[in-house]
XYZ file of C-alpha atoms in Angstrom:
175
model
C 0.000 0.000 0.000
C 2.555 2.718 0.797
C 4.578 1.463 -2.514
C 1.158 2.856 -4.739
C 1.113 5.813 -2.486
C 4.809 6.852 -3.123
C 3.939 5.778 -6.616
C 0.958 8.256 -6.761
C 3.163 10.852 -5.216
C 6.011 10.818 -7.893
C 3.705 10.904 -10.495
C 1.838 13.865 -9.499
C 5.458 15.268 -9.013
C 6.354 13.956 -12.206
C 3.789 15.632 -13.708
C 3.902 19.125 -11.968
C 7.579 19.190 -13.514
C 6.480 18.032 -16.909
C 3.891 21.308 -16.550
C 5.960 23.525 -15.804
C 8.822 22.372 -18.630
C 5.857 22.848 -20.930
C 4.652 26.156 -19.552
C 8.386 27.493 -19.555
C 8.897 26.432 -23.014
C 5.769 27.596 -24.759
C 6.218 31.040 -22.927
C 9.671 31.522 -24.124
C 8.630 30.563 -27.935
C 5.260 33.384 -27.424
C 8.314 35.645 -25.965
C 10.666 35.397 -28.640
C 8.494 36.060 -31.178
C 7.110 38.790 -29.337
C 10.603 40.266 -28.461
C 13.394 40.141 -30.666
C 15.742 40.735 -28.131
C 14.433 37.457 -26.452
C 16.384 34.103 -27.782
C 14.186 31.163 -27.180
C 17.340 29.439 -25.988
C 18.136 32.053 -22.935
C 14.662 32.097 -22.190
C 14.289 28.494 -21.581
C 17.540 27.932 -19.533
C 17.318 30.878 -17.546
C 13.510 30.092 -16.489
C 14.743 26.583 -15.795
C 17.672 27.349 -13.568
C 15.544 28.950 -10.864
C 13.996 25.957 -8.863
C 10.403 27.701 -8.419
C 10.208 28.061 -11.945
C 10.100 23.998 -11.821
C 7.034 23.993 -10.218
C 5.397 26.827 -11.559
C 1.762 25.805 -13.100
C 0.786 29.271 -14.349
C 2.534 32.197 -15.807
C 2.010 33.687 -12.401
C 3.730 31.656 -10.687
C 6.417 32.230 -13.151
C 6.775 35.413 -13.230
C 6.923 35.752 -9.564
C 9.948 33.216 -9.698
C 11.387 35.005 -12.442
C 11.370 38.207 -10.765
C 12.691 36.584 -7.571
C 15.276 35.992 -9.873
C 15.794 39.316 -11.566
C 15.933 40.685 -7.982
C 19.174 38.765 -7.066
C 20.778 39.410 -9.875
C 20.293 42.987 -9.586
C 21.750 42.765 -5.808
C 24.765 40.629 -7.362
C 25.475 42.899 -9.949
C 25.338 45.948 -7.456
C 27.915 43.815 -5.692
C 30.192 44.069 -8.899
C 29.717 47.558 -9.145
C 30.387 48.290 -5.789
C 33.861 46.053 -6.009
C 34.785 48.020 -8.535
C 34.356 51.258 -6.814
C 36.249 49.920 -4.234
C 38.993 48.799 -5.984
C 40.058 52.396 -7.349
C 41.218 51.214 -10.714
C 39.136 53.386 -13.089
C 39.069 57.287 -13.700
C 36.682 59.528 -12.058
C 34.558 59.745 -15.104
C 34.007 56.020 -14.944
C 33.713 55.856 -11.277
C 31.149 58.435 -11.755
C 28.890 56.356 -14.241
C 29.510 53.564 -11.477
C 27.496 55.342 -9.002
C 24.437 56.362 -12.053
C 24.458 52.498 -12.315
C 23.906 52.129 -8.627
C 20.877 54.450 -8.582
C 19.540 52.603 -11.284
C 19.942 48.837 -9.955
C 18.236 49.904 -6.699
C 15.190 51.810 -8.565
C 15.213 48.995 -10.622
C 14.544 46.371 -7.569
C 12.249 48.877 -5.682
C 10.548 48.807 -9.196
C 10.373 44.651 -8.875
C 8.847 44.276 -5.533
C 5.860 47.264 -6.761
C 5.425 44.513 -9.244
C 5.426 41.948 -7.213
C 2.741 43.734 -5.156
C 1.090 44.469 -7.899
C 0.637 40.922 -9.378
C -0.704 39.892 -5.983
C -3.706 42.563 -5.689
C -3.795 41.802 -9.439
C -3.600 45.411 -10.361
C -1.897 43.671 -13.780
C -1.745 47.188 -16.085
C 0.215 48.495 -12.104
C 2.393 45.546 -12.494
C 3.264 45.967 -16.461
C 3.855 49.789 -15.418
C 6.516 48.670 -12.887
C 8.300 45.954 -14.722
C 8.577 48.088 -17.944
C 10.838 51.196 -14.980
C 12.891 48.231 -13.782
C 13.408 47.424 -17.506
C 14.382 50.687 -18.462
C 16.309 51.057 -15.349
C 18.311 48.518 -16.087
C 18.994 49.883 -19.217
C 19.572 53.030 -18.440
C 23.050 52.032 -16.645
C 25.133 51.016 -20.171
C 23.277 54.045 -21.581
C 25.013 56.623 -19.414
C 28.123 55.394 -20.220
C 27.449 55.654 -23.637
C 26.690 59.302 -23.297
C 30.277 60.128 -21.911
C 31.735 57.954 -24.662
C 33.111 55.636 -21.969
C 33.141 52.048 -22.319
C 31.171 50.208 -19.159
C 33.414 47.587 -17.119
C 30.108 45.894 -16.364
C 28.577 45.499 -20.060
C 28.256 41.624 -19.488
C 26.445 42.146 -16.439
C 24.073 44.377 -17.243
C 23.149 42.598 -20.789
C 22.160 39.917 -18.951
C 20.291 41.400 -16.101
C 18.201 43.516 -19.001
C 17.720 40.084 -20.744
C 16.318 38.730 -17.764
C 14.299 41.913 -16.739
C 12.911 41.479 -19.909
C 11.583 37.595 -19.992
C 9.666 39.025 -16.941
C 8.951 42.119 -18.583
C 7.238 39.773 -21.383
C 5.946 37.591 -18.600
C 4.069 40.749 -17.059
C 2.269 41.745 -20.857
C 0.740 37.939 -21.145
C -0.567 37.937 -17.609
């Protein structure tokens, strides 16, 4: 008897995993058409590397995992920046930029828990509002430097953070 009951159990779990590989994959295909700065690819193995995307059954529950996810890699990348300031090994002009970048990480997590909030009192046009400022925020780092002709020391990090802003960015328009 307990043998059919674990049975049971791994094939409900089984099949919560299976839903969620489907949900994560037809989203990303919707997304990437949608976005052409979303590649299918990306899409799928960053939604799969976070472990509540796994057992996410609607694009709610995605989205919130995703921007879970967004929101750490926002705080990691302010943890770059910051190094970097501490480490004194770029110009003033740079260093400068640094700190626009820093203003623009944290607005750009204040910006993903108002979504957050949002998708929970399911005020979804709120939460679309919120998700497209942390998008721009996010974007609005490399674009400073671009305006003083300097070249960012964080371009990697900040290409992927706006590629992942973004999947929940497109995440936020289908809800």
């Amino acid at each position: 008897m307990k043998f059919v009951a674990l049975f049971v159990i791994f094939l409900l779990l089984l099949n919560s995993f299976s839903t969620a590989q489907t949900l994560i994959q037809n989203f990303c295909k919707k997304a990437a058409a949608k976005h052409r700065d979303i590649k299918y690819d990306f899409c799928v193995s960053s939604l799969q590397q976070d472990p509540q995307s796994k057992s996410a059954t609607n694009l709610t529950d995605l989205l919130i995992a995703s921007i879970k996810t967004d929101a750490l890699k926002t705080t990691n990348v302010v943890g770059i920046v910051n190094q970097i300031i501490k480490e004194k090994k770029y110009g003033k002009d740079i260093e400068s930029s640094l700190y626009a970048c820093l203003s623009c990480f944290y607005e750009a997590t204040d910006e993903l828990k108002l979504t957050v909030a949002s998708i929970k009192s399911h005020d979804y046009s709120d939460a679309n509002w919120h998700m497209s400022n942390a998008l721009y925020s996010s974007e609005d780092c490399d674009l400073d430097f671009k305006q003083r002709g300097l070249q960012s020391p964080i371009t990697n990090e900040t290409n992927v953070l706006y590629h992942k802003i973004l999947i929940s960015f497109a995440l936020t328009e289908m809800l």
